[in-house]
Amino acid sequence: MDNQNKSSVLQWLIPTGIMMVVVIAMLLSFSAKSNKEATATVSKTLISSAEGYGDSFLHELQKVGKVGETVSEIFERTGTDNSENMMAVLGIAAKCADVDKVLYSTAEGQAVDQTGASFDIGQEPWFEEALVGEFPYVYSAEEESVIVVEHVGEGAEHGYLMLYYPMVRFGDMLLQSGYDSTSFLAVVDLEGNILGVSGAVTNSCLQGGNIFTAMEAENKENARTIRNRLNNSSRGSVDIRTAQQSQVLTSVPLGTNRWSLILGVSKSYTERQANYIRKNTRDMVFALAIVIAVFFCVVMVINIVGKIRSNNKKKELEDKADTDLLTGLNNKLATERKIKDYMEKNPDKQCMMFMIDVDNFKKVNDTMGHAFGDEVLRSLGVQIGAIFRASDIIGRVGGDEFMVFLKDIPNEETILKEAKKVESFFRSFQAGEYVKYKATASIGVAVYPQEGSDFETLYKAADQGVYKAKKRGKNQLAFYKDRGAAGQEEQSEPTE
């Protein structure tokens, strides 16, 4: 009997002991995870907030730049010989951009502002940087302004337009922030030089005009961390202590001129925010109430979740393998596979294949840079994908080559209509956000199955259409077999 009782007790003690160990482990894990997640959430919130302020600041500069672009175009058309007209235009620019000063300058630095006052800015430390034009903005410490520089004429052949954005306006950004009175925003360059401040301008981190000056004495490692983030254009938060004050500095790149924005808040503020988030720990009581039920289901759930994750991961990997990273369209292998699959399942369906070859694309890369070339291809991928049905197959099959396979084309009228739609698309297609580039293409068309009953034959037929379009002068569409008013068809010349 004693042995039976002992066995019975052990049968309960062992599972209970295991359960207690599990519960304690859960409590410890939950507490540690809660603390870690609270800290991470506060850091992400600060980064998001700093990025929002950075976007607002850049938006202000971009609005000034838009005014500058318009004025530059006016000067290109009207010239700058009429001083009265030029001052009037500069005055309107200053008012529209809401800036204190607008200058028109020659390449030698002889400038005039909207009031007619003359300046020699050729010896200013920032002037040479403005002429180089590596970045859209330069900073004048003497004026305490960011200068938006616009070239007037091709290669600034007519001069330069300079709009002074006063950084005192940046000082208003934190007025409605909700942070405490010790918080600040600072725009800094790679060396940590402070270009503008909003909020607590007397904060100890801002003394000396350099963000590192007050930090490095007591916070060498964290100062090095911030310096590395500025150099690498990365984002993140660090804790520092200066003048008996604990603070959290969050740095984010502005995305221009290699400037960064630093948001400084007191450590007590971040701790209050983290403590507020940690209040979720009270949900632990409810979690413990369902632990026992979850305990018996966990194996099954893990098995099911594992299978779901495995299937999702497999699907995700397949989608990534099929996608062209630049345009988001199908890549070459996926395009060919999907077309072959459709042909195999629908041998009697009439379809169309377009081969699109962007004209003179090497010239785009050589003259405007590979980044702009990528932007042209990306924009082309997005826009051409939008004019066809979701069921059609669209892919990038070469550096500047695209393939479009239209399924189930009922008649000749639809063939001509779709061809006209593609041809019309390239009459209006433009790429580039600031510099508009009108790209053209040579387009070849082949009809399935009449002009190719398998992928390889149809592809060669469409490619011969491209050859025909290029031979005729590019910037046009050509069928593998020309379709005339009388319905006659003429086979193109073979590709060389």
Coordinates of C-alpha atoms in Angstrom, one line a residue:
M1 CA 0.0 0.0 0.0
D2 CA 2.8 2.4 0.9
N3 CA 4.5 1.6 -2.3
Q4 CA 1.3 2.2 -4.2
N5 CA 0.8 5.6 -2.4
K6 CA 4.4 6.5 -3.1
S7 CA 3.9 5.6 -6.7
S8 CA 0.7 7.6 -6.8
V9 CA 2.3 10.6 -5.2
L10 CA 5.3 10.4 -7.6
Q11 CA 2.8 10.2 -10.5
W12 CA 1.5 13.6 -9.5
L13 CA 4.7 15.2 -8.1
I14 CA 6.8 14.6 -11.2
P15 CA 4.3 16.2 -13.6
T16 CA 3.6 19.0 -11.1
G17 CA 7.3 19.6 -10.6
I18 CA 7.8 19.7 -14.3
M19 CA 4.9 22.1 -14.7
M20 CA 6.4 24.3 -11.9
V21 CA 9.7 24.4 -13.6
V22 CA 8.0 25.3 -16.9
V23 CA 6.0 28.0 -15.2
I24 CA 9.0 29.5 -13.4
A25 CA 11.0 29.4 -16.7
M26 CA 8.2 31.1 -18.4
L27 CA 8.0 33.8 -15.8
L28 CA 11.8 34.5 -16.0
S29 CA 11.7 34.4 -19.8
F30 CA 8.6 36.6 -20.0
S31 CA 10.1 39.2 -17.6
A32 CA 13.4 39.3 -19.6
K33 CA 11.6 39.4 -22.9
S34 CA 9.2 42.1 -21.7
N35 CA 12.2 44.3 -20.6
K36 CA 14.0 43.7 -23.8
E37 CA 11.0 44.4 -26.0
A38 CA 10.1 47.5 -24.0
T39 CA 13.6 48.9 -24.6
A40 CA 13.6 47.9 -28.2
T41 CA 10.2 49.5 -28.8
V42 CA 11.2 52.8 -27.2
S43 CA 14.4 52.8 -29.4
K44 CA 12.3 52.1 -32.6
T45 CA 9.9 54.8 -31.6
L46 CA 12.7 57.3 -31.2
I47 CA 14.2 56.3 -34.6
S48 CA 10.8 56.6 -36.2
S49 CA 10.2 60.0 -34.6
A50 CA 13.7 61.2 -35.7
E51 CA 13.1 60.0 -39.3
G52 CA 9.8 61.9 -39.3
Y53 CA 11.5 65.1 -38.3
G54 CA 14.1 64.5 -40.9
D55 CA 11.5 64.0 -43.6
S56 CA 9.8 67.2 -42.6
F57 CA 13.1 69.1 -42.7
L58 CA 14.0 67.7 -46.2
H59 CA 10.5 68.5 -47.4
E60 CA 11.1 72.1 -46.5
L61 CA 14.3 72.1 -48.5
Q62 CA 12.7 70.3 -51.4
K63 CA 9.9 73.0 -51.5
V64 CA 12.6 75.6 -51.7
G65 CA 14.3 73.6 -54.4
K66 CA 11.1 73.4 -56.5
V67 CA 10.9 77.2 -56.5
G68 CA 14.5 77.3 -57.5
E69 CA 13.9 75.0 -60.4
T70 CA 11.1 77.1 -61.7
V71 CA 13.1 80.3 -61.4
S72 CA 16.0 78.7 -63.2
E73 CA 13.8 77.8 -66.1
I74 CA 12.5 81.3 -66.2
F75 CA 16.1 82.7 -66.4
E76 CA 17.0 80.2 -69.1
R77 CA 14.1 81.4 -71.2
T78 CA 14.2 85.2 -70.5
G79 CA 17.9 85.6 -69.8
T80 CA 19.5 87.6 -67.0
D81 CA 20.5 90.8 -68.9
N82 CA 17.6 92.8 -67.6
S83 CA 18.5 93.6 -64.0
E84 CA 15.1 94.9 -63.1
N85 CA 13.3 91.8 -64.4
M86 CA 15.9 89.6 -62.7
M87 CA 15.4 91.3 -59.3
A88 CA 11.6 91.1 -59.6
V89 CA 11.9 87.3 -60.3
L90 CA 14.3 86.9 -57.4
G91 CA 11.9 88.8 -55.1
I92 CA 9.0 86.5 -56.2
A93 CA 11.2 83.5 -55.6
A94 CA 12.1 84.7 -52.0
K95 CA 8.4 85.2 -51.2
C96 CA 7.3 81.8 -52.7
A97 CA 10.1 79.9 -51.0
D98 CA 9.7 81.8 -47.8
V99 CA 13.4 82.5 -47.5
D100 CA 15.3 85.6 -46.5
K101 CA 17.7 85.8 -49.4
V102 CA 17.9 84.7 -53.0
L103 CA 21.1 85.3 -55.0
Y104 CA 21.9 85.0 -58.7
S105 CA 25.6 84.4 -59.1
T106 CA 28.1 84.0 -61.9
A107 CA 30.7 81.2 -61.9
E108 CA 33.2 83.8 -60.6
G109 CA 31.1 84.6 -57.5
Q110 CA 29.7 87.9 -58.6
A111 CA 26.2 87.8 -57.2
V112 CA 23.1 90.0 -56.8
D113 CA 20.1 89.5 -54.5
Q114 CA 16.4 90.3 -54.8
T115 CA 17.0 93.9 -53.5
G116 CA 19.6 94.6 -56.1
A117 CA 22.5 94.4 -53.6
S118 CA 25.7 93.1 -55.0
F119 CA 28.0 90.5 -53.3
D120 CA 31.3 88.8 -54.0
I121 CA 30.8 85.3 -52.7
G122 CA 33.6 83.7 -54.7
Q123 CA 35.8 83.5 -51.6
E124 CA 33.1 82.0 -49.3
P125 CA 34.3 78.6 -48.0
W126 CA 31.2 76.9 -49.4
F127 CA 31.2 78.5 -52.8
E128 CA 33.5 75.9 -54.5
E129 CA 31.4 73.1 -53.1
A130 CA 28.3 74.7 -54.6
L131 CA 29.9 74.8 -58.0
V132 CA 31.0 71.2 -57.9
G133 CA 27.4 70.2 -57.3
E134 CA 28.1 66.9 -55.6
F135 CA 25.1 67.6 -53.3
P136 CA 22.0 69.6 -53.8
Y137 CA 22.6 71.8 -50.7
V138 CA 25.6 73.6 -49.0
Y139 CA 25.8 75.1 -45.6
S140 CA 26.9 78.6 -44.8
A141 CA 28.0 78.9 -41.1
E142 CA 28.2 82.7 -41.4
E143 CA 24.7 83.0 -42.7
E144 CA 23.5 80.0 -40.5
S145 CA 21.6 78.9 -43.6
V146 CA 21.3 75.9 -45.9
I147 CA 21.8 77.1 -49.4
V148 CA 19.8 75.4 -52.1
V149 CA 21.8 75.6 -55.3
E150 CA 20.2 75.4 -58.8
H151 CA 22.2 75.6 -62.1
V152 CA 20.8 78.0 -64.6
G153 CA 21.2 76.5 -68.1
E154 CA 22.9 73.3 -69.2
G155 CA 26.0 72.9 -67.1
A156 CA 25.3 76.2 -65.4
E157 CA 26.2 78.1 -68.5
H158 CA 24.1 81.1 -67.4
G159 CA 25.1 81.0 -63.7
Y160 CA 23.8 79.8 -60.4
L161 CA 20.6 80.5 -58.4
M162 CA 21.1 80.2 -54.6
L163 CA 18.2 80.2 -52.1
Y164 CA 19.1 80.7 -48.4
Y165 CA 17.0 78.6 -46.1
P166 CA 17.5 80.0 -42.6
M167 CA 18.1 77.2 -40.0
V168 CA 16.3 79.4 -37.5
R169 CA 13.1 77.9 -39.0
F170 CA 14.4 74.4 -38.2
G171 CA 14.4 75.6 -34.5
D172 CA 10.6 75.5 -34.5
M173 CA 10.3 71.7 -35.1
L174 CA 10.2 70.5 -31.5
L175 CA 7.6 73.1 -30.3
Q176 CA 4.8 70.6 -30.3
S177 CA 6.8 67.4 -29.8
G178 CA 5.6 66.2 -26.5
Y179 CA 9.2 65.5 -25.3
D180 CA 10.5 67.0 -22.1
S181 CA 12.3 70.4 -21.9
T182 CA 15.8 68.9 -22.2
S183 CA 15.1 67.3 -25.6
F184 CA 16.7 68.6 -28.8
L185 CA 17.1 68.0 -32.5
A186 CA 20.3 68.7 -34.3
V187 CA 21.4 68.5 -37.9
V188 CA 25.1 67.5 -38.1
D189 CA 27.6 66.7 -40.8
L190 CA 30.1 63.8 -40.9
E191 CA 32.4 65.5 -38.4
G192 CA 29.7 66.1 -35.9
N193 CA 29.5 69.9 -36.7
I194 CA 26.1 71.2 -35.7
L195 CA 24.3 73.0 -38.6
G196 CA 21.0 73.6 -36.8
V197 CA 19.3 73.0 -33.5
S198 CA 15.7 72.7 -32.4
G199 CA 14.6 72.4 -28.7
A200 CA 16.9 72.8 -25.8
V201 CA 19.8 74.7 -27.4
T202 CA 21.6 74.9 -24.0
N203 CA 21.8 71.1 -23.7
S204 CA 25.3 70.0 -22.7
C205 CA 25.6 67.8 -25.8
L206 CA 25.5 70.9 -28.0
Q207 CA 28.2 73.0 -26.4
G208 CA 31.1 73.9 -28.6
G209 CA 29.2 73.6 -31.9
N210 CA 30.2 69.9 -32.3
I211 CA 28.2 67.0 -31.1
F212 CA 31.3 65.1 -30.1
T213 CA 33.0 67.9 -28.2
A214 CA 31.0 67.4 -25.0
M215 CA 30.7 63.6 -25.3
E216 CA 34.1 62.2 -25.9
A217 CA 35.5 63.1 -22.4
E218 CA 33.0 60.8 -20.6
N219 CA 31.6 58.7 -23.4
K220 CA 34.4 57.7 -25.7
E221 CA 32.9 54.4 -26.8
N222 CA 29.4 55.7 -27.4
A223 CA 30.9 58.8 -29.2
R224 CA 32.8 56.4 -31.5
T225 CA 29.5 54.4 -32.1
I226 CA 27.7 57.6 -33.2
R227 CA 30.6 58.6 -35.3
N228 CA 30.6 55.3 -37.1
R229 CA 26.9 55.5 -37.6
L230 CA 27.3 59.0 -39.2
N231 CA 30.0 57.6 -41.5
N232 CA 28.0 54.5 -42.4
S233 CA 24.6 56.3 -42.8
S234 CA 23.1 53.9 -40.3
R235 CA 20.6 54.6 -37.5
G236 CA 20.4 53.7 -33.8
S237 CA 20.4 54.9 -30.2
V238 CA 23.1 55.2 -27.5
D239 CA 23.0 56.2 -23.8
I240 CA 25.4 58.9 -22.7
R241 CA 26.1 60.9 -19.6
T242 CA 27.4 64.5 -19.6
A243 CA 27.4 67.2 -17.0
Q244 CA 25.5 64.9 -14.5
Q245 CA 22.8 64.4 -17.1
S246 CA 21.8 61.0 -18.6
Q247 CA 20.5 61.2 -22.1
V248 CA 19.7 59.0 -25.1
L249 CA 20.9 60.1 -28.5
T250 CA 19.2 58.7 -31.6
S251 CA 20.9 59.3 -35.0
V252 CA 19.3 58.8 -38.4
P253 CA 20.8 59.7 -41.9
L254 CA 19.0 62.5 -43.7
G255 CA 19.8 60.9 -47.1
T256 CA 21.4 64.0 -48.5
N257 CA 24.8 65.7 -48.2
R258 CA 25.8 62.9 -45.8
W259 CA 24.1 64.9 -43.1
S260 CA 22.4 63.2 -40.1
L261 CA 19.7 64.2 -37.6
I262 CA 20.3 63.5 -33.9
L263 CA 17.4 63.4 -31.5
G264 CA 18.4 63.8 -27.8
V265 CA 16.0 63.0 -25.0
S266 CA 16.5 62.5 -21.3
K267 CA 17.1 58.9 -20.0
S268 CA 14.2 59.5 -17.6
Y269 CA 11.9 60.0 -20.5
T270 CA 12.8 56.7 -22.2
E271 CA 12.5 54.9 -18.9
R272 CA 9.0 56.3 -18.4
Q273 CA 8.0 55.1 -21.8
A274 CA 9.5 51.7 -21.2
N275 CA 7.8 51.3 -17.9
Y276 CA 4.5 52.2 -19.5
I277 CA 5.0 49.4 -22.1
R278 CA 6.1 46.9 -19.3
K279 CA 2.6 47.2 -17.8
N280 CA 1.7 44.5 -20.3
T281 CA 3.2 42.1 -17.7
R282 CA -0.2 42.1 -16.0
D283 CA -1.3 39.9 -18.9
M284 CA 0.9 37.2 -17.3
V285 CA -1.8 36.2 -14.9
F286 CA -4.1 35.4 -17.8
A287 CA -1.3 33.6 -19.6
L288 CA -0.6 31.4 -16.6
A289 CA -4.3 30.4 -16.5
I290 CA -4.1 28.9 -19.9
V291 CA -0.6 27.4 -19.6
I292 CA -2.0 24.0 -18.6
A293 CA -4.3 23.8 -21.7
V294 CA -1.5 25.1 -23.9
F295 CA 0.9 22.5 -22.5
F296 CA -1.1 19.6 -23.9
C297 CA -1.6 21.3 -27.2
V298 CA 1.9 22.6 -27.7
V299 CA 3.4 19.6 -29.5
M300 CA 0.5 19.5 -32.0
V301 CA 0.7 23.3 -32.5
I302 CA 4.5 23.2 -33.0
N303 CA 4.1 20.5 -35.6
I304 CA 1.3 22.4 -37.4
V305 CA 3.2 25.7 -37.2
G306 CA 6.3 24.0 -38.4
K307 CA 4.6 22.7 -41.5
I308 CA 2.9 26.0 -42.2
R309 CA 6.2 27.9 -41.8
S310 CA 8.0 25.4 -44.0
N311 CA 5.3 25.7 -46.7
N312 CA 5.3 29.5 -46.5
K313 CA 9.1 29.6 -46.6
K314 CA 9.2 27.4 -49.6
K315 CA 6.6 29.6 -51.3
E316 CA 8.5 32.7 -50.4
L317 CA 11.8 31.3 -51.7
E318 CA 10.1 30.2 -55.0
D319 CA 8.6 33.7 -55.4
K320 CA 12.0 35.3 -54.7
A321 CA 13.7 33.0 -57.2
D322 CA 11.1 34.0 -59.8
T323 CA 11.4 37.7 -59.3
D324 CA 13.7 40.2 -61.0
L325 CA 15.0 42.3 -58.1
L326 CA 15.2 45.6 -60.0
T327 CA 11.7 45.7 -61.6
G328 CA 9.7 43.3 -59.5
L329 CA 8.6 41.5 -62.7
N330 CA 9.3 37.8 -63.5
N331 CA 12.9 37.1 -64.2
K332 CA 14.1 35.4 -67.4
L333 CA 13.8 31.8 -66.2
A334 CA 10.4 32.3 -64.6
T335 CA 9.1 34.0 -67.7
E336 CA 10.1 31.2 -69.9
R337 CA 8.8 28.5 -67.6
K338 CA 5.4 30.1 -67.1
I339 CA 5.0 30.7 -70.9
K340 CA 6.0 27.1 -71.6
D341 CA 3.5 25.8 -69.0
Y342 CA 0.7 27.8 -70.5
M343 CA 1.5 26.7 -74.1
E344 CA 1.5 23.1 -72.9
K345 CA -1.9 23.4 -71.3
N346 CA -3.4 25.6 -74.0
P347 CA -2.1 24.6 -77.4
D348 CA -5.1 25.9 -79.3
K349 CA -5.4 29.3 -77.6
Q350 CA -4.3 32.3 -79.7
C351 CA -1.7 34.4 -77.8
M352 CA 0.8 37.3 -78.5
M353 CA 4.4 37.7 -77.5
F354 CA 6.0 41.1 -77.3
M355 CA 9.8 41.5 -77.2
I356 CA 10.6 45.0 -76.0
D357 CA 14.2 46.3 -76.4
V358 CA 14.8 49.8 -74.9
D359 CA 16.6 51.9 -77.5
N360 CA 20.0 53.3 -76.9
F361 CA 20.0 52.2 -73.3
K362 CA 23.8 52.0 -73.1
K363 CA 23.8 55.7 -73.9
V364 CA 21.5 56.3 -70.9
N365 CA 23.9 54.5 -68.6
D366 CA 27.0 56.3 -70.1
T367 CA 25.6 59.8 -70.0
M368 CA 23.2 59.8 -67.0
G369 CA 24.7 57.0 -64.8
H370 CA 23.8 53.5 -64.0
A371 CA 21.6 54.6 -61.1
F372 CA 19.4 56.6 -63.5
G373 CA 19.4 53.7 -65.9
D374 CA 18.1 51.4 -63.1
E375 CA 15.4 54.0 -62.4
V376 CA 14.4 53.9 -66.0
L377 CA 14.1 50.1 -66.0
R378 CA 12.3 50.1 -62.7
S379 CA 9.8 52.7 -63.8
L380 CA 9.3 50.8 -67.1
G381 CA 8.7 47.6 -65.2
V382 CA 6.1 49.2 -62.9
Q383 CA 4.2 51.1 -65.7
I384 CA 4.2 48.4 -68.3
G385 CA 3.0 45.9 -65.8
A386 CA 0.0 48.2 -65.0
I387 CA -1.4 48.2 -68.6
F388 CA -1.9 44.5 -68.9
R389 CA -4.1 41.9 -67.2
A390 CA -3.0 40.3 -64.0
S391 CA -3.1 36.9 -65.8
D392 CA -0.7 38.0 -68.5
I393 CA 3.0 37.0 -68.2
I394 CA 5.4 40.0 -68.0
G395 CA 9.1 39.6 -67.4
R396 CA 12.5 41.2 -67.7
V397 CA 14.6 38.8 -69.9
G398 CA 17.8 40.8 -70.4
G399 CA 19.5 44.0 -69.3
D400 CA 17.2 46.3 -71.2
E401 CA 14.8 43.7 -72.7
F402 CA 11.3 42.8 -71.6
M403 CA 8.9 40.1 -72.7
V404 CA 5.1 40.3 -72.5
F405 CA 3.0 37.2 -73.2
L406 CA -0.7 38.0 -73.7
K407 CA -3.0 35.0 -73.1
D408 CA -6.2 34.1 -75.0
I409 CA -6.4 36.8 -77.8
P410 CA -9.7 36.1 -79.6
N411 CA -9.3 37.7 -83.0
E412 CA -7.2 39.8 -85.4
E413 CA -8.9 43.0 -84.2
T414 CA -7.7 42.4 -80.7
I415 CA -4.2 41.6 -81.9
L416 CA -4.0 45.0 -83.6
K417 CA -5.6 46.7 -80.6
E418 CA -3.0 45.3 -78.2
A419 CA -0.2 46.1 -80.5
K420 CA -1.4 49.7 -80.7
K421 CA -1.7 49.9 -76.9
V422 CA 1.9 48.9 -76.4
E423 CA 3.1 51.3 -79.2
S424 CA 1.1 54.1 -77.6
F425 CA 2.5 53.4 -74.2
F426 CA 6.0 54.3 -75.4
R427 CA 4.9 57.5 -76.9
S428 CA 4.1 58.9 -73.4
F429 CA 6.4 56.9 -71.2
Q430 CA 8.8 58.9 -69.1
A431 CA 11.1 58.0 -66.3
G432 CA 12.9 60.0 -63.6
E433 CA 11.6 62.0 -60.6
Y434 CA 13.5 65.2 -61.2
V435 CA 15.1 64.7 -64.6
K436 CA 12.4 63.5 -67.0
Y437 CA 13.7 61.0 -69.6
K438 CA 11.6 59.9 -72.5
A439 CA 12.6 56.3 -73.3
T440 CA 11.7 54.6 -76.6
A441 CA 11.8 51.0 -77.6
S442 CA 12.0 48.7 -80.6
I443 CA 9.2 46.2 -80.2
G444 CA 8.8 42.9 -81.9
V445 CA 5.5 40.9 -82.0
A446 CA 4.8 37.3 -82.8
V447 CA 1.4 35.4 -82.6
Y448 CA 1.0 32.0 -81.1
P449 CA 0.6 29.4 -82.4
Q450 CA 0.6 30.6 -86.1
E451 CA 4.1 32.0 -85.9
G452 CA 5.6 29.6 -83.4
S453 CA 4.0 26.6 -81.7
D454 CA 6.7 26.3 -79.1
F455 CA 8.5 28.8 -76.9
E456 CA 11.8 28.8 -78.8
T457 CA 10.2 29.3 -82.2
L458 CA 7.9 32.0 -81.0
Y459 CA 10.7 33.8 -79.2
K460 CA 12.8 33.8 -82.4
A461 CA 9.9 35.2 -84.3
A462 CA 9.3 38.0 -81.8
D463 CA 13.1 38.7 -81.8
Q464 CA 13.0 39.0 -85.6
G465 CA 10.3 41.6 -85.2
V466 CA 12.6 43.6 -82.9
Y467 CA 15.3 43.3 -85.6
K468 CA 12.8 44.6 -88.2
A469 CA 11.8 47.6 -85.9
K470 CA 15.5 48.5 -85.4
K471 CA 16.3 48.3 -89.1
R472 CA 13.4 50.6 -89.8
G473 CA 14.8 53.2 -87.5
K474 CA 13.9 52.1 -83.9
N475 CA 11.2 53.6 -81.7
Q476 CA 8.4 51.5 -83.3
L477 CA 6.6 48.2 -83.3
A478 CA 7.0 45.5 -85.9
F479 CA 5.2 42.2 -86.3
Y480 CA 7.1 39.1 -87.3
K481 CA 4.8 39.0 -90.3
D482 CA 3.5 42.4 -91.3
R483 CA -0.3 42.8 -91.1
G484 CA -1.6 44.9 -93.9
A485 CA -5.1 46.2 -94.7
A486 CA -5.7 43.3 -97.0
G487 CA -4.6 40.8 -94.4
Q488 CA -1.4 39.9 -96.3
E489 CA 1.5 38.7 -94.3
E490 CA 5.2 39.2 -95.1
Q491 CA 7.9 37.4 -93.2
S492 CA 10.7 39.5 -91.8
E493 CA 14.4 39.1 -92.6
P494 CA 16.2 36.6 -90.4
T495 CA 18.2 38.0 -87.4
E496 CA 21.9 38.4 -88.0

